Structures are given as structure tokens and as C-alpha cells.
Tab-separated table of N, CA and C in Angstrom:
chain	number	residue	atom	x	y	z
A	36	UNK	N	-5.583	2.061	1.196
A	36	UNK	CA	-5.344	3.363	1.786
A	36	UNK	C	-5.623	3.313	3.280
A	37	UNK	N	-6.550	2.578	3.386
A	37	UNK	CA	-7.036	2.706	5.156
A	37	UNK	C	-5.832	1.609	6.091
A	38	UNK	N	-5.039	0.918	5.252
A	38	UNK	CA	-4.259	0.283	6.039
A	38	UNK	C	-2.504	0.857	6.682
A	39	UNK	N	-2.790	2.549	5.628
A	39	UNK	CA	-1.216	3.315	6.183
A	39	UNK	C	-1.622	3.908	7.567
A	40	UNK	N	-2.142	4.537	7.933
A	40	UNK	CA	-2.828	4.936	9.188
A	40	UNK	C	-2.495	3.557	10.375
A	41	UNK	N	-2.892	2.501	10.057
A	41	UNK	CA	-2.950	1.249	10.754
A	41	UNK	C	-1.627	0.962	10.893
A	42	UNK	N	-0.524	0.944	10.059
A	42	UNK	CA	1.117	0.753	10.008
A	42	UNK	C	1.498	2.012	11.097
A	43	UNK	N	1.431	3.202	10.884
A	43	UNK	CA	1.546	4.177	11.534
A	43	UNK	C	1.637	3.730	12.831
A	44	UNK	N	0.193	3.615	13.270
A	44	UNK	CA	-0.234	3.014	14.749
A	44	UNK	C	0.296	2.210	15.592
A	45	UNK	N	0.345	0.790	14.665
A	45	UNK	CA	1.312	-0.093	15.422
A	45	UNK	C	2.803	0.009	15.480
A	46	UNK	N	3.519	1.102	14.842
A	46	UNK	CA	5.057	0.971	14.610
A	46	UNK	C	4.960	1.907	16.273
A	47	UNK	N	4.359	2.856	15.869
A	47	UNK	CA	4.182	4.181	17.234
A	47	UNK	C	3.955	3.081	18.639
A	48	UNK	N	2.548	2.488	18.412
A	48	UNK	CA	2.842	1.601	19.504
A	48	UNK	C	4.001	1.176	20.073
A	49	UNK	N	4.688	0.126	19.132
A	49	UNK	CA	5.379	-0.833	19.201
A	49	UNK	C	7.185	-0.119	19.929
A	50	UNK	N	7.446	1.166	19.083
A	50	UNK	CA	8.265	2.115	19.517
A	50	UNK	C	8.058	2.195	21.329
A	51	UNK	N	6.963	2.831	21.467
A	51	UNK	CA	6.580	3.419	22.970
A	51	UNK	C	6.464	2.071	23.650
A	52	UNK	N	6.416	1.021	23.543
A	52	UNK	CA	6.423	0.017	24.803
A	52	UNK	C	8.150	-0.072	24.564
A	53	UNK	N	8.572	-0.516	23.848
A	53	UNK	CA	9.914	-1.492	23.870
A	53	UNK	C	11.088	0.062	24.085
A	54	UNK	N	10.993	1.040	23.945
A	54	UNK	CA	11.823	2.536	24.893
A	54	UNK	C	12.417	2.531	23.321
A	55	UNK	N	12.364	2.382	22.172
A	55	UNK	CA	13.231	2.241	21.560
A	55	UNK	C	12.909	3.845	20.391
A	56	UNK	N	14.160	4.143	20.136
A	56	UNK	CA	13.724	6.024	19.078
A	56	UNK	C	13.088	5.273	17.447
A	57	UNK	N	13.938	4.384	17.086
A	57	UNK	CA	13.201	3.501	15.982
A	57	UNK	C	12.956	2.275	15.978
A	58	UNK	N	11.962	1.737	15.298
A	58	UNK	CA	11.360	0.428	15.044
A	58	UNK	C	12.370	-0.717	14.141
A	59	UNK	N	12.535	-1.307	14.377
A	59	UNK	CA	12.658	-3.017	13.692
A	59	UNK	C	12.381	-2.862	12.414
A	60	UNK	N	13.038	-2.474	11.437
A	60	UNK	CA	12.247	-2.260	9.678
A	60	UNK	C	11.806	-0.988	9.779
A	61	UNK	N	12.059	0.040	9.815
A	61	UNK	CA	11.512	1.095	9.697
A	61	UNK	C	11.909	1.512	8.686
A	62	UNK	N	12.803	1.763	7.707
A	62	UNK	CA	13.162	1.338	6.190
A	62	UNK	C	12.406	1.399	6.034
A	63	UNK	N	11.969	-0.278	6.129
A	63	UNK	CA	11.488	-1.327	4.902
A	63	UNK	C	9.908	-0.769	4.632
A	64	UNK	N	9.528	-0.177	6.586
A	64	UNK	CA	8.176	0.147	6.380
A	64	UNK	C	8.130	1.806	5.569
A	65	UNK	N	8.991	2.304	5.695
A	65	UNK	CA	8.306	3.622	5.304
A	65	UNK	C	8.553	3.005	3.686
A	66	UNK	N	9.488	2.473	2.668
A	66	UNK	CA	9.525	2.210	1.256
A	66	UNK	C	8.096	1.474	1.102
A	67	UNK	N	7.945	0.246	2.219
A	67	UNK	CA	6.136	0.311	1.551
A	67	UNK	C	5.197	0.816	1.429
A	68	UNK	N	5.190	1.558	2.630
A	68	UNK	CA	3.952	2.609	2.358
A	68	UNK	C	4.288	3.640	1.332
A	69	UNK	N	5.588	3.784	1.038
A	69	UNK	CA	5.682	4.910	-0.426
A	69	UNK	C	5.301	3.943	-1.597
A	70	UNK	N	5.466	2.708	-1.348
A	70	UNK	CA	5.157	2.062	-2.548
A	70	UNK	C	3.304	1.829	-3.063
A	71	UNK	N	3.131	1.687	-1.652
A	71	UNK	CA	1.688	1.728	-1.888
A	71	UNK	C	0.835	3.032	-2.340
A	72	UNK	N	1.367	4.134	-1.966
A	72	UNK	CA	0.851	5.482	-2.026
A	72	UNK	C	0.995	5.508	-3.644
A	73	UNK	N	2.484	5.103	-4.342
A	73	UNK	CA	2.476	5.339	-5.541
A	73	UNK	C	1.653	4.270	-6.310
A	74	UNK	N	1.752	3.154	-5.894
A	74	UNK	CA	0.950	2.342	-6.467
A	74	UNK	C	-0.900	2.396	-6.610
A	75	UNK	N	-1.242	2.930	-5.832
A	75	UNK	CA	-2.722	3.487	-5.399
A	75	UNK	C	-3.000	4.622	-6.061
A	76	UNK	N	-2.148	5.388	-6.684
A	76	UNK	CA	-2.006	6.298	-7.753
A	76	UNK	C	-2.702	5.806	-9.200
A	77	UNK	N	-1.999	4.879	-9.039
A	77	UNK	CA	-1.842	4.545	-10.791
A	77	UNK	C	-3.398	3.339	-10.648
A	78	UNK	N	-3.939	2.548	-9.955
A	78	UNK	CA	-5.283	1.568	-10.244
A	78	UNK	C	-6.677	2.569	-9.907
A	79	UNK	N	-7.030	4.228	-9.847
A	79	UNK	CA	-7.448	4.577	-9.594
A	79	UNK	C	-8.732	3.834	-10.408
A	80	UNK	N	-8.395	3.466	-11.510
A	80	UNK	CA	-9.529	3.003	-12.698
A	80	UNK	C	-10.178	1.828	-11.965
A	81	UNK	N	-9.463	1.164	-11.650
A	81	UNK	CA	-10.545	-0.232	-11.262
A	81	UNK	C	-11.639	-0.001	-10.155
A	82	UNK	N	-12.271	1.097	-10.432
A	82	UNK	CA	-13.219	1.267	-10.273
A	82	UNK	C	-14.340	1.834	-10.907
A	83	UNK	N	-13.850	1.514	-12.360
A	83	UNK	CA	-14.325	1.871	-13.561
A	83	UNK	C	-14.581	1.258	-14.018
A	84	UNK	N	-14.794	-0.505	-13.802
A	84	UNK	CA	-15.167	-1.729	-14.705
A	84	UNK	C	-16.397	-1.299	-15.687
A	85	UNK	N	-17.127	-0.539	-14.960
A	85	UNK	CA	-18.838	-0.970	-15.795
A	85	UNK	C	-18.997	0.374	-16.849
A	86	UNK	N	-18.037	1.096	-17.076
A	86	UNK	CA	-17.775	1.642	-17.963
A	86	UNK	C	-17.319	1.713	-19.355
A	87	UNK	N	-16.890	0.393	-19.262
A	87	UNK	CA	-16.621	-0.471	-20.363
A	87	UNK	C	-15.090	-0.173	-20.968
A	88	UNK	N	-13.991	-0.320	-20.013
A	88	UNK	CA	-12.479	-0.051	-20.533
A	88	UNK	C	-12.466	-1.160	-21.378
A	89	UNK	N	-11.672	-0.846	-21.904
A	89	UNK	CA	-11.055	-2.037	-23.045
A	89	UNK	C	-10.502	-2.880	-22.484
A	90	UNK	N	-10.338	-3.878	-23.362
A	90	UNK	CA	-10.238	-5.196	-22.434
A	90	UNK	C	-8.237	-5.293	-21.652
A	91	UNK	N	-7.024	-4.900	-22.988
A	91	UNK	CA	-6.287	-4.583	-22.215
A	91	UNK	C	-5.854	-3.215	-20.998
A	92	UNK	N	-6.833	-2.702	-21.092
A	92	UNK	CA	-6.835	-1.305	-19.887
A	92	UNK	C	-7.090	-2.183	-18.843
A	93	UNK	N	-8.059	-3.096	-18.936
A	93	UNK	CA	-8.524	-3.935	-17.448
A	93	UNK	C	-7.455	-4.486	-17.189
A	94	UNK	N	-6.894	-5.324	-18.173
A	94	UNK	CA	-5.968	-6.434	-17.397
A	94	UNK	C	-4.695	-5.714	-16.721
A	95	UNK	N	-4.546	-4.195	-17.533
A	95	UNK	CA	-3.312	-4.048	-16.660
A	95	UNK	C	-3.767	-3.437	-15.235
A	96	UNK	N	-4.777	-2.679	-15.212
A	96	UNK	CA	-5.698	-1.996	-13.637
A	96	UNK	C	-5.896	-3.276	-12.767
A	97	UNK	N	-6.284	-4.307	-13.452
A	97	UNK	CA	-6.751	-5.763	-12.335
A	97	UNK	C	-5.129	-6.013	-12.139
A	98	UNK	N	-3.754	-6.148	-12.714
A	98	UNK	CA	-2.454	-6.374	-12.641
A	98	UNK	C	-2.047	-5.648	-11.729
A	99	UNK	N	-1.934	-4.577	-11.672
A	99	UNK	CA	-1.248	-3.325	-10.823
A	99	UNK	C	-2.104	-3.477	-9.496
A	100	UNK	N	-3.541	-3.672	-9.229
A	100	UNK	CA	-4.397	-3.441	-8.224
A	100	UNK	C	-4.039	-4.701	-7.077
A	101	UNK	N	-3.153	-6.223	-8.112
A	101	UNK	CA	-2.966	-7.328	-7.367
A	101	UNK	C	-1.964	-6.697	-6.923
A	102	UNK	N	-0.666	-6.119	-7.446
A	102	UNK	CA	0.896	-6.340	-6.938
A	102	UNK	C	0.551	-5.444	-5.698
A	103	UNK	N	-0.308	-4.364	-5.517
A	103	UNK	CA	-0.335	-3.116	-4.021
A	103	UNK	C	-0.576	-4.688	-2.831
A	104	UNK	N	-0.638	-5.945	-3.174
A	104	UNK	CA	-0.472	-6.716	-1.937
A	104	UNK	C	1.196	-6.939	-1.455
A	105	UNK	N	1.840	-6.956	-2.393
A	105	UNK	CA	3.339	-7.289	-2.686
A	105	UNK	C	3.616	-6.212	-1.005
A	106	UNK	N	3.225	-4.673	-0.927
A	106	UNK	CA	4.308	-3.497	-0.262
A	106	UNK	C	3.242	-4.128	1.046
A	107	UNK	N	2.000	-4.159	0.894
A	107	UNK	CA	0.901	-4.272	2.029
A	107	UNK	C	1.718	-5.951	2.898
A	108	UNK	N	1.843	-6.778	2.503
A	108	UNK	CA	2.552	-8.166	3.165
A	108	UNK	C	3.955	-7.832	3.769
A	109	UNK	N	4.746	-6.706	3.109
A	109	UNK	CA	6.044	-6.518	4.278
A	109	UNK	C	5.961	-6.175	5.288
């Protein structure tokens, strides 16, 4: 979550030096950050380990919590 703020920043930057109205991927960036927003939705649990989820509830919260790197690397 603390890294959409940070995308924000540098696209705004990156806009205001080079004179340009849109960014290089600006697409690609706004579908990741929707992807992440939705994805950050759904692993709210893995922060529920010591609560004792069942063992397939974990694997899919530890599954879903890896792929939010997939939208965060574009």
C-alpha cells in the first residue's frame, strides 16, 4: 500500500521535468496499481497466521500475498 503514493510521485515528477501531459506507460501504471488495490483486498488475512487458519486458507493468503509482486515489478 505505501508503494501507490510512491508511483504517483515519480510519474508526477517524471511528467513535470520532461514537459510531457502523459507519462511513458501510464496504462500499464494505472492497471497496476488497480491491480494491487484489488489484490491487497483479498490477503487482508495474512496477518492472521497465529490464529490458527487452516492449513489450505494459508497457502492460498501466502499465494495471493506473493503474486501483489507480479503489478508492484511493472
Amino acid at each position: 500500500v505505501l508503494i501507490l503514493p510512491g508511483f504517483g510521485i515519480v510519474s508526477h515528477i517524471c511528467m513535470s521535468i520532461s514537459n510531457n501531459d502523459s507519462s511513458f506507460g501510464y496504462y500499464g501504471l494505472i492497471c497496476a496499481m488497480a491491480s494491487i488495490v484489488c489484490l491487497g483486498s483479498v490477503v487482508w488475512a495474512h496477518h492472521m497466521f497465529m490464529v490458527g487458519l487452516d492449513y489450505l486458507t494459508a497457502i492460498f493468503f501466502s499465494s495471493v500475498t506473493m503474486i501483489i509482486g507480479i503489478p508492484t515489478g511493472i
